[in-house]
PDB file of C-alpha atoms and ligand atoms in Angstrom:
ATOM      1  CA  MET A  28       2.042  66.110 -10.843  1.00  0.00           C
ATOM      2  CA  PRO A  29       0.449  62.797 -10.813  1.00  0.00           C
ATOM      3  CA  LEU A  30      -2.815  63.145  -8.278  1.00  0.00           C
ATOM      4  CA  ALA A  31      -2.847  60.572  -5.444  1.00  0.00           C
ATOM      5  CA  ASP A  32      -4.852  57.666  -5.943  1.00  0.00           C
ATOM      6  CA  PHE A  33      -7.700  57.443  -2.453  1.00  0.00           C
ATOM      7  CA  ARG A  34      -9.424  54.448  -4.155  1.00  0.00           C
ATOM      8  CA  SER A  35      -5.913  52.331  -3.183  1.00  0.00           C
ATOM      9  CA  PRO A  36      -5.298  51.091   0.571  1.00  0.00           C
ATOM     10  CA  ARG A  37      -1.443  52.723   1.744  1.00  0.00           C
ATOM     11  CA  LEU A  38       1.066  51.459   3.499  1.00  0.00           C
ATOM     12  CA  PHE A  39       4.377  53.013   5.388  1.00  0.00           C
ATOM     13  CA  THR A  40       7.001  50.405   5.425  1.00  0.00           C
ATOM     14  CA  ASP A  41      10.802  51.570   6.321  1.00  0.00           C
ATOM     15  CA  ALA A  42      12.220  49.477   3.388  1.00  0.00           C
ATOM     16  CA  GLU A  43      14.042  50.337   0.081  1.00  0.00           C
ATOM     17  CA  LEU A  44      11.191  50.290  -2.348  1.00  0.00           C
ATOM     18  CA  ALA A  45      12.565  49.413  -6.236  1.00  0.00           C
ATOM     19  CA  ALA A  46      10.963  47.120  -8.593  1.00  0.00           C
ATOM     20  CA  GLY A  47      10.867  43.602  -8.119  1.00  0.00           C
ATOM     21  CA  ARG A  48      11.558  44.159  -4.229  1.00  0.00           C
ATOM     22  CA  ARG A  49      10.235  41.546  -1.922  1.00  0.00           C
ATOM     23  CA  VAL A  50       9.297  43.528   1.286  1.00  0.00           C
ATOM     24  CA  GLU A  51       8.794  41.327   4.667  1.00  0.00           C
ATOM     25  CA  LEU A  52       5.769  42.679   6.533  1.00  0.00           C
ATOM     26  CA  ASP A  53       5.504  42.844  10.243  1.00  0.00           C
ATOM     27  CA  ARG A  54       3.073  41.058  12.607  1.00  0.00           C
ATOM     28  CA  ASN A  55       1.653  44.985  12.576  1.00  0.00           C
ATOM     29  CA  GLN A  56       1.234  45.628   8.860  1.00  0.00           C
ATOM     30  CA  SER A  57       0.210  41.685   8.157  1.00  0.00           C
ATOM     31  CA  ASN A  58      -2.586  42.167  10.895  1.00  0.00           C
ATOM     32  CA  TYR A  59      -3.361  45.817   9.384  1.00  0.00           C
ATOM     33  CA  LEU A  60      -3.661  44.279   5.958  1.00  0.00           C
ATOM     34  CA  GLY A  61      -4.909  41.135   6.452  1.00  0.00           C
ATOM     35  CA  ASN A  62      -7.372  41.917   9.466  1.00  0.00           C
ATOM     36  CA  VAL A  63      -8.446  45.397   9.047  1.00  0.00           C
ATOM     37  CA  LEU A  64      -7.927  45.951   5.371  1.00  0.00           C
ATOM     38  CA  ARG A  65      -8.759  42.537   4.493  1.00  0.00           C
ATOM     39  CA  LEU A  66      -6.584  41.984   2.213  1.00  0.00           C
ATOM     40  CA  SER A  67      -5.385  38.694   0.596  1.00  0.00           C
ATOM     41  CA  ALA A  68      -2.649  37.317  -1.916  1.00  0.00           C
ATOM     42  CA  GLY A  69      -2.875  39.059  -5.108  1.00  0.00           C
ATOM     43  CA  ASP A  70      -4.565  42.346  -3.959  1.00  0.00           C
ATOM     44  CA  ASN A  71      -2.552  45.520  -4.574  1.00  0.00           C
ATOM     45  CA  VAL A  72      -1.529  48.011  -2.205  1.00  0.00           C
ATOM     46  CA  LEU A  73       0.688  51.587  -2.305  1.00  0.00           C
ATOM     47  CA  VAL A  74       3.110  51.600  -0.461  1.00  0.00           C
ATOM     48  CA  PHE A  75       5.936  54.622   0.569  1.00  0.00           C
ATOM     49  CA  ASN A  76       8.713  55.088   2.657  1.00  0.00           C
ATOM     50  CA  GLY A  77       8.777  58.960   2.808  1.00  0.00           C
ATOM     51  CA  ARG A  78      12.492  58.531   0.239  1.00  0.00           C
ATOM     52  CA  ASP A  79      11.627  56.365  -3.050  1.00  0.00           C
ATOM     53  CA  GLY A  80       8.509  57.706  -4.043  1.00  0.00           C
ATOM     54  CA  GLU A  81       4.870  55.554  -4.206  1.00  0.00           C
ATOM     55  CA  TRP A  82       4.870  52.291  -5.718  1.00  0.00           C
ATOM     56  CA  ARG A  83       2.430  49.824  -6.637  1.00  0.00           C
ATOM     57  CA  ALA A  84       2.876  46.322  -4.619  1.00  0.00           C
ATOM     58  CA  ALA A  85       0.641  42.883  -4.313  1.00  0.00           C
ATOM     59  CA  VAL A  86       0.568  41.246  -1.615  1.00  0.00           C
ATOM     60  CA  SER A  87       1.568  37.627  -0.999  1.00  0.00           C
ATOM     61  CA  GLY A  88       1.035  35.336   1.801  1.00  0.00           C
ATOM     62  CA  ARG A  89      -1.075  31.691   2.267  1.00  0.00           C
ATOM     63  CA  LYS A  90      -2.423  32.351   5.107  1.00  0.00           C
ATOM     64  CA  ARG A  91      -1.935  35.629   5.624  1.00  0.00           C
ATOM     65  CA  PRO A  92      -0.177  38.797   4.319  1.00  0.00           C
ATOM     66  CA  ASP A  93       3.133  38.480   5.129  1.00  0.00           C
ATOM     67  CA  ARG A  94       4.921  40.124   2.513  1.00  0.00           C
ATOM     68  CA  LEU A  95       4.702  42.376  -0.468  1.00  0.00           C
ATOM     69  CA  GLU A  96       6.079  42.372  -4.132  1.00  0.00           C
ATOM     70  CA  ILE A  97       6.997  45.768  -5.325  1.00  0.00           C
ATOM     71  CA  VAL A  98       5.485  46.016  -8.933  1.00  0.00           C
ATOM     72  CA  ASN A  99       6.325  49.767 -10.160  1.00  0.00           C
ATOM     73  CA  GLN A 100       6.576  53.408  -9.255  1.00  0.00           C
ATOM     74  CA  THR A 101       3.431  55.359  -9.177  1.00  0.00           C
ATOM     75  CA  ARG A 102       4.676  58.821  -7.913  1.00  0.00           C
ATOM     76  CA  PRO A 103       7.542  60.101  -7.316  1.00  0.00           C
ATOM     77  CA  GLN A 104       9.587  61.447  -4.335  1.00  0.00           C
ATOM     78  CA  ASP A 105       8.393  65.140  -3.209  1.00  0.00           C
ATOM     79  CA  SER A 106       9.654  67.242  -0.635  1.00  0.00           C
ATOM     80  CA  LEU A 107       7.629  69.383   2.156  1.00  0.00           C
ATOM     81  CA  ARG A 108       8.219  73.394   2.376  1.00  0.00           C
ATOM     82  CA  ASP A 109      10.372  74.117   5.747  1.00  0.00           C
ATOM     83  CA  LEU A 110       7.376  74.709   7.706  1.00  0.00           C
ATOM     84  CA  VAL A 111       8.013  74.007  11.480  1.00  0.00           C
ATOM     85  CA  TYR A 112       4.929  73.205  13.901  1.00  0.00           C
ATOM     86  CA  ALA A 113       5.996  74.463  17.579  1.00  0.00           C
ATOM     87  CA  PHE A 114       3.226  73.803  19.535  1.00  0.00           C
ATOM     88  CA  ALA A 115       2.605  73.487  23.276  1.00  0.00           C
ATOM     89  CA  PRO A 116       1.924  69.933  23.599  1.00  0.00           C
ATOM     90  CA  LEU A 117      -1.885  69.352  25.236  1.00  0.00           C
ATOM     91  CA  LYS A 118      -3.357  65.736  26.210  1.00  0.00           C
ATOM     92  CA  HIS A 119      -3.310  62.630  24.818  1.00  0.00           C
ATOM     93  CA  ALA A 120      -6.312  62.519  22.417  1.00  0.00           C
ATOM     94  CA  ARG A 121      -6.208  66.353  21.502  1.00  0.00           C
ATOM     95  CA  LEU A 122      -2.394  65.653  20.587  1.00  0.00           C
ATOM     96  CA  ASP A 123      -3.453  63.021  18.286  1.00  0.00           C
ATOM     97  CA  TYR A 124      -5.655  65.369  16.472  1.00  0.00           C
ATOM     98  CA  MET A 125      -3.451  68.584  16.397  1.00  0.00           C
ATOM     99  CA  VAL A 126      -0.452  65.782  15.176  1.00  0.00           C
ATOM    100  CA  GLN A 127      -2.463  64.835  12.288  1.00  0.00           C
ATOM    101  CA  LYS A 128      -3.971  67.665  11.182  1.00  0.00           C
ATOM    102  CA  ALA A 129      -0.215  69.551  11.275  1.00  0.00           C
ATOM    103  CA  VAL A 130       0.879  66.816   8.711  1.00  0.00           C
ATOM    104  CA  GLU A 131      -2.536  67.011   6.503  1.00  0.00           C
ATOM    105  CA  MET A 132      -1.007  70.639   6.736  1.00  0.00           C
ATOM    106  CA  GLY A 133       1.756  70.037   5.107  1.00  0.00           C
ATOM    107  CA  ALA A 134       4.561  70.963   8.494  1.00  0.00           C
ATOM    108  CA  SER A 135       7.616  69.147   7.682  1.00  0.00           C
ATOM    109  CA  THR A 136       8.904  69.354  11.510  1.00  0.00           C
ATOM    110  CA  LEU A 137       6.322  68.760  14.704  1.00  0.00           C
ATOM    111  CA  GLN A 138       8.104  70.238  17.635  1.00  0.00           C
ATOM    112  CA  PRO A 139       6.615  69.941  21.330  1.00  0.00           C
ATOM    113  CA  VAL A 140       7.447  73.413  23.173  1.00  0.00           C
ATOM    114  CA  LEU A 141       7.615  73.231  27.061  1.00  0.00           C
ATOM    115  CA  THR A 142       5.617  76.467  28.277  1.00  0.00           C
ATOM    116  CA  ARG A 143       5.069  77.611  31.747  1.00  0.00           C
ATOM    117  CA  LEU A 144       1.583  77.159  31.674  1.00  0.00           C
ATOM    118  CA  THR A 145       2.026  73.421  29.218  1.00  0.00           C
ATOM    119  CA  GLN A 146      -0.339  71.216  31.121  1.00  0.00           C
ATOM    120  CA  VAL A 147       1.808  67.628  30.200  1.00  0.00           C
ATOM    121  CA  SER A 148       5.444  67.637  30.947  1.00  0.00           C
ATOM    122  CA  ARG A 149       5.588  64.618  29.431  1.00  0.00           C
ATOM    123  CA  VAL A 150       5.316  63.014  25.205  1.00  0.00           C
ATOM    124  CA  ASN A 151       4.660  60.329  24.063  1.00  0.00           C
ATOM    125  CA  GLY A 152       7.475  60.852  21.024  1.00  0.00           C
ATOM    126  CA  GLU A 153       6.362  56.872  19.375  1.00  0.00           C
ATOM    127  CA  ARG A 154       2.766  57.445  19.341  1.00  0.00           C
ATOM    128  CA  MET A 155       3.314  60.866  18.013  1.00  0.00           C
ATOM    129  CA  ARG A 156       5.620  59.220  15.075  1.00  0.00           C
ATOM    130  CA  ALA A 157       2.752  56.524  14.477  1.00  0.00           C
ATOM    131  CA  ASN A 158       0.292  59.420  13.849  1.00  0.00           C
ATOM    132  CA  VAL A 159       2.201  61.155  11.647  1.00  0.00           C
ATOM    133  CA  VAL A 160       2.732  57.918   9.753  1.00  0.00           C
ATOM    134  CA  GLU A 161      -1.266  57.457   9.839  1.00  0.00           C
ATOM    135  CA  ALA A 162      -1.847  60.777   8.863  1.00  0.00           C
ATOM    136  CA  ALA A 163       0.479  60.296   5.747  1.00  0.00           C
ATOM    137  CA  GLU A 164      -0.862  57.009   4.683  1.00  0.00           C
ATOM    138  CA  GLN A 165      -4.894  58.427   4.839  1.00  0.00           C
ATOM    139  CA  CYS A 166      -3.600  61.807   3.103  1.00  0.00           C
ATOM    140  CA  GLY A 167      -1.607  60.554   0.883  1.00  0.00           C
ATOM    141  CA  ILE A 168       1.393  62.563   1.660  1.00  0.00           C
ATOM    142  CA  LEU A 169       4.778  60.846   0.501  1.00  0.00           C
ATOM    143  CA  SER A 170       6.927  62.894   3.168  1.00  0.00           C
ATOM    144  CA  ILE A 171       7.283  61.788   6.807  1.00  0.00           C
ATOM    145  CA  ALA A 172       7.300  64.831   9.009  1.00  0.00           C
ATOM    146  CA  LYS A 173       9.882  65.148  11.166  1.00  0.00           C
ATOM    147  CA  VAL A 174       9.011  64.803  15.661  1.00  0.00           C
ATOM    148  CA  GLY A 175      11.497  66.817  17.988  1.00  0.00           C
ATOM    149  CA  GLU A 176      12.289  65.963  21.588  1.00  0.00           C
ATOM    150  CA  PRO A 177      10.350  67.799  23.728  1.00  0.00           C
ATOM    151  CA  VAL A 178      12.291  71.062  24.611  1.00  0.00           C
ATOM    152  CA  SER A 179      11.985  74.333  27.189  1.00  0.00           C
ATOM    153  CA  LEU A 180      10.746  77.239  25.045  1.00  0.00           C
ATOM    154  CA  ASP A 181      14.245  79.205  26.461  1.00  0.00           C
ATOM    155  CA  SER A 182      16.600  76.815  24.864  1.00  0.00           C
ATOM    156  CA  TRP A 183      14.152  76.255  21.683  1.00  0.00           C
ATOM    157  CA  LEU A 184      14.786  80.050  21.536  1.00  0.00           C
ATOM    158  CA  THR A 185      18.201  79.609  22.007  1.00  0.00           C
ATOM    159  CA  ARG A 186      18.681  77.036  19.855  1.00  0.00           C
ATOM    160  CA  ARG A 187      16.448  78.246  16.392  1.00  0.00           C
ATOM    161  CA  ASP A 188      18.250  80.249  13.885  1.00  0.00           C
ATOM    162  CA  GLY A 189      17.136  83.637  13.703  1.00  0.00           C
ATOM    163  CA  GLN A 190      16.903  84.002   9.771  1.00  0.00           C
ATOM    164  CA  ARG A 191      13.892  82.194  10.718  1.00  0.00           C
ATOM    165  CA  LEU A 192      10.867  83.050  10.124  1.00  0.00           C
ATOM    166  CA  LEU A 193       8.759  83.110  13.723  1.00  0.00           C
ATOM    167  CA  VAL A 194       5.060  82.984  13.603  1.00  0.00           C
ATOM    168  CA  PHE A 195       3.983  84.020  17.141  1.00  0.00           C
ATOM    169  CA  CYS A 196       0.640  83.591  17.154  1.00  0.00           C
ATOM    170  CA  ASP A 197      -0.565  85.600  20.009  1.00  0.00           C
ATOM    171  CA  GLU A 198      -3.940  85.653  21.150  1.00  0.00           C
ATOM    172  CA  ALA A 199      -3.407  89.229  23.099  1.00  0.00           C
ATOM    173  CA  VAL A 200      -1.976  90.428  19.835  1.00  0.00           C
ATOM    174  CA  ASP A 201      -4.625  93.869  18.995  1.00  0.00           C
ATOM    175  CA  LEU A 202      -6.547  92.370  16.102  1.00  0.00           C
ATOM    176  CA  ALA A 203      -5.155  92.884  12.485  1.00  0.00           C
ATOM    177  CA  ASP A 204      -5.379  91.216   9.162  1.00  0.00           C
ATOM    178  CA  PRO A 205      -3.503  87.926   9.345  1.00  0.00           C
ATOM    179  CA  VAL A 206      -3.509  87.360   5.710  1.00  0.00           C
ATOM    180  CA  ALA A 207      -1.769  91.211   5.158  1.00  0.00           C
ATOM    181  CA  ALA A 208       0.590  91.015   7.932  1.00  0.00           C
ATOM    182  CA  LEU A 209       1.885  87.588   6.526  1.00  0.00           C
ATOM    183  CA  GLN A 210       2.022  89.064   2.920  1.00  0.00           C
ATOM    184  CA  ALA A 211       4.442  92.060   4.302  1.00  0.00           C
ATOM    185  CA  GLU A 212       6.877  89.452   5.759  1.00  0.00           C
ATOM    186  CA  ALA A 213      10.003  89.215   3.862  1.00  0.00           C
ATOM    187  CA  GLN A 214      11.090  85.863   2.015  1.00  0.00           C
ATOM    188  CA  SER A 215      13.135  84.090   4.985  1.00  0.00           C
ATOM    189  CA  GLN A 216      14.956  80.228   4.841  1.00  0.00           C
ATOM    190  CA  GLY A 217      12.015  78.320   7.082  1.00  0.00           C
ATOM    191  CA  ILE A 218       9.356  79.478   8.771  1.00  0.00           C
ATOM    192  CA  ASP A 219       8.267  78.393  12.807  1.00  0.00           C
ATOM    193  CA  VAL A 220       4.583  78.864  13.114  1.00  0.00           C
ATOM    194  CA  LEU A 221       4.215  79.158  17.731  1.00  0.00           C
ATOM    195  CA  VAL A 222       0.984  77.796  19.208  1.00  0.00           C
ATOM    196  CA  GLY A 223       1.085  78.324  22.758  1.00  0.00           C
ATOM    197  CA  PRO A 224      -1.041  76.702  25.654  1.00  0.00           C
ATOM    198  CA  GLU A 225      -4.456  76.240  26.922  1.00  0.00           C
ATOM    199  CA  GLY A 226      -3.279  78.809  28.963  1.00  0.00           C
ATOM    200  CA  GLY A 227      -1.991  81.146  27.004  1.00  0.00           C
ATOM    201  CA  PHE A 228       1.903  82.539  27.057  1.00  0.00           C
ATOM    202  CA  ALA A 229       2.725  84.355  30.267  1.00  0.00           C
ATOM    203  CA  GLU A 230       3.554  87.765  30.340  1.00  0.00           C
ATOM    204  CA  GLU A 231       7.667  87.202  30.491  1.00  0.00           C
ATOM    205  CA  GLU A 232       7.316  84.269  27.889  1.00  0.00           C
ATOM    206  CA  ARG A 233       5.748  87.063  25.355  1.00  0.00           C
ATOM    207  CA  SER A 234       7.848  89.612  26.197  1.00  0.00           C
ATOM    208  CA  LEU A 235      10.659  86.871  25.441  1.00  0.00           C
ATOM    209  CA  LEU A 236       9.352  86.169  21.752  1.00  0.00           C
ATOM    210  CA  LEU A 237       9.342  89.496  21.008  1.00  0.00           C
ATOM    211  CA  ARG A 238      12.810  90.263  21.603  1.00  0.00           C
ATOM    212  CA  GLN A 239      13.747  87.150  18.913  1.00  0.00           C
ATOM    213  CA  PRO A 240      14.634  88.112  15.273  1.00  0.00           C
ATOM    214  CA  ARG A 241      12.280  87.757  12.586  1.00  0.00           C
ATOM    215  CA  THR A 242       9.211  87.634  15.017  1.00  0.00           C
ATOM    216  CA  LEU A 243       5.566  88.386  13.505  1.00  0.00           C
ATOM    217  CA  ARG A 244       3.495  88.247  16.337  1.00  0.00           C
ATOM    218  CA  LEU A 245       0.202  87.090  14.667  1.00  0.00           C
ATOM    219  CA  SER A 246      -3.527  88.042  15.501  1.00  0.00           C
ATOM    220  CA  LEU A 247      -6.108  84.837  14.436  1.00  0.00           C
ATOM    221  CA  GLY A 248      -8.914  86.781  14.280  1.00  0.00           C
ATOM    222  CA  PRO A 249     -11.194  88.423  17.765  1.00  0.00           C
ATOM    223  CA  ARG A 250     -12.190  85.211  19.156  1.00  0.00           C
ATOM    224  CA  ILE A 251      -9.557  82.909  21.572  1.00  0.00           C
ATOM    225  CA  LEU A 252      -9.271  79.687  19.486  1.00  0.00           C
ATOM    226  CA  ARG A 253      -8.424  75.989  21.211  1.00  0.00           C
ATOM    227  CA  ALA A 254      -5.049  75.613  21.387  1.00  0.00           C
ATOM    228  CA  ASP A 255      -5.932  72.447  18.098  1.00  0.00           C
ATOM    229  CA  THR A 256      -7.995  74.841  15.987  1.00  0.00           C
ATOM    230  CA  ALA A 257      -5.671  77.571  16.142  1.00  0.00           C
ATOM    231  CA  GLY A 258      -3.033  75.486  14.731  1.00  0.00           C
ATOM    232  CA  VAL A 259      -4.711  74.560  12.086  1.00  0.00           C
ATOM    233  CA  ALA A 260      -6.359  78.280  11.679  1.00  0.00           C
ATOM    234  CA  ALA A 261      -2.414  79.429  11.514  1.00  0.00           C
ATOM    235  CA  LEU A 262      -0.880  76.955   9.328  1.00  0.00           C
ATOM    236  CA  ALA A 263      -3.534  77.293   6.742  1.00  0.00           C
ATOM    237  CA  LEU A 264      -2.922  81.187   6.775  1.00  0.00           C
ATOM    238  CA  VAL A 265       0.881  80.352   6.470  1.00  0.00           C
ATOM    239  CA  GLN A 266       0.464  77.823   3.820  1.00  0.00           C
ATOM    240  CA  ALA A 267      -2.058  79.623   2.217  1.00  0.00           C
ATOM    241  CA  VAL A 268      -0.176  83.210   1.976  1.00  0.00           C
ATOM    242  CA  LEU A 269       3.718  82.008   2.312  1.00  0.00           C
ATOM    243  CA  GLY A 270       3.470  78.052   1.427  1.00  0.00           C
ATOM    244  CA  ASP A 271       2.755  74.972  -0.966  1.00  0.00           C
ATOM    245  CA  TRP A 272      -1.296  76.307  -1.687  1.00  0.00           C
ATOM    246  CA  GLY A 273       0.364  78.409  -3.903  1.00  0.00           C
ATOM    247  CA  GLY A 274       1.576  81.226  -1.945  1.00  0.00           C
ATOM    248  CA  ARG A 275       4.392  83.799  -2.956  1.00  0.00           C
ATOM    249  CA  THR A 276       7.256  80.916  -3.365  1.00  0.00           C
ATOM    250  CA  GLY A 277      11.074  81.322  -1.913  1.00  0.00           C
ATOM    251  CA  HIS A 278      10.107  80.424   1.965  1.00  0.00           C
ATOM    252  CA  GLU A 279      11.390  77.188   0.867  1.00  0.00           C
TER     253      GLU A 279
HETATM  254  N1  LIG B 318      -5.802  81.136  27.678  1.00  0.00           N
HETATM  255  C1  LIG B 318      -5.858  82.294  26.697  1.00  0.00           C
HETATM  256  C2  LIG B 318      -6.415  83.062  26.932  1.00  0.00           C
HETATM  257  O1  LIG B 318      -7.620  83.047  27.789  1.00  0.00           O
HETATM  258  O2  LIG B 318      -6.417  84.146  26.452  1.00  0.00           O
HETATM  259  C3  LIG B 318      -5.982  81.083  25.504  1.00  0.00           C
HETATM  260  C4  LIG B 318      -4.656  80.292  25.080  1.00  0.00           C
HETATM  261  S1  LIG B 318      -5.431  79.336  23.829  1.00  0.00           S
HETATM  262  C5  LIG B 318      -6.976  78.649  23.806  1.00  0.00           C
HETATM  263  C6  LIG B 318      -4.096  78.845  23.088  1.00  0.00           C
HETATM  264  C7  LIG B 318      -3.430  79.155  22.125  1.00  0.00           C
HETATM  265  O3  LIG B 318      -3.886  79.423  20.600  1.00  0.00           O
HETATM  266  C8  LIG B 318      -2.925  80.666  22.420  1.00  0.00           C
HETATM  267  O4  LIG B 318      -1.448  80.834  23.048  1.00  0.00           O
HETATM  268  C9  LIG B 318      -2.428  81.378  20.935  1.00  0.00           C
HETATM  269  O5  LIG B 318      -1.116  80.933  20.410  1.00  0.00           O
HETATM  270  C10 LIG B 318      -3.037  80.432  19.905  1.00  0.00           C
HETATM  271  N2  LIG B 318      -4.550  81.366  19.957  1.00  0.00           N
HETATM  272  C11 LIG B 318      -6.147  81.261  20.633  1.00  0.00           C
HETATM  273  N3  LIG B 318      -6.826  82.326  19.684  1.00  0.00           N
HETATM  274  C12 LIG B 318      -5.801  83.276  19.205  1.00  0.00           C
HETATM  275  C13 LIG B 318      -6.446  84.515  18.180  1.00  0.00           C
HETATM  276  N4  LIG B 318      -7.730  84.961  18.156  1.00  0.00           N
HETATM  277  N5  LIG B 318      -5.057  84.776  17.817  1.00  0.00           N
HETATM  278  C14 LIG B 318      -3.437  84.675  18.111  1.00  0.00           C
HETATM  279  N6  LIG B 318      -3.406  83.064  18.676  1.00  0.00           N
HETATM  280  C15 LIG B 318      -4.664  82.744  19.068  1.00  0.00           C
END
């Protein structure tokens, strides 16, 4: 697989990408290329749209970058494993951090789940999407993770496919080797990783979760991790054992 070029600036666009195409830049993109990255006519950037792979493009525009000339493809489009990161939303800055980390870890969907002890009731979906794109731009990721609308734990559990593996990160579970626990899991069509709020899961939520089919109650070690740390730890374990870090295939 061609390695990502991390030296060239990267820009996400919604436009179709193909050799010889011209892509008009909107005000934000023009400002980002011109004033933030200090690029001007003739400079190169890498563009991607989450569908057509990655392309090298030449900046053009007299006073400021106003469009891109698409030159050649540098990487074909790839796809992410079916890995949903379900989490009790956190306050602003920590939510931004968590979204960016979940994208870096290869989550294909970010699903805010409102639990009884969740501290925030409103989630800014646009801001989450902007963080998803920014993380993809910075990390050379070509697929854009989906952002789900916030949903209550009950509704999420009612709607989700019971064939999927539910990795329930539970701070109250007895200490057990998480790698061995994940390795013992049979193949499944997709994985949901659930992390609770700073206040943890309420007892009735815990018993509801444990009644779900295909639930793995996962320990993340002897210490109580903050929710955003728990998210990164859980995604790392799942990707290493069952995911695209060379883990066991079959959990597509
Ligand atoms: N308030 C809870 C407490 O004091 O027991 C701690 C909640 S913790 C800050 C936030 C979430 O991270 C938990 O709901 C759980 O999903 C996850 N988490 C944190 N530490 C964990 C651990 N050692 N094992 C499993 N999950 C953990």
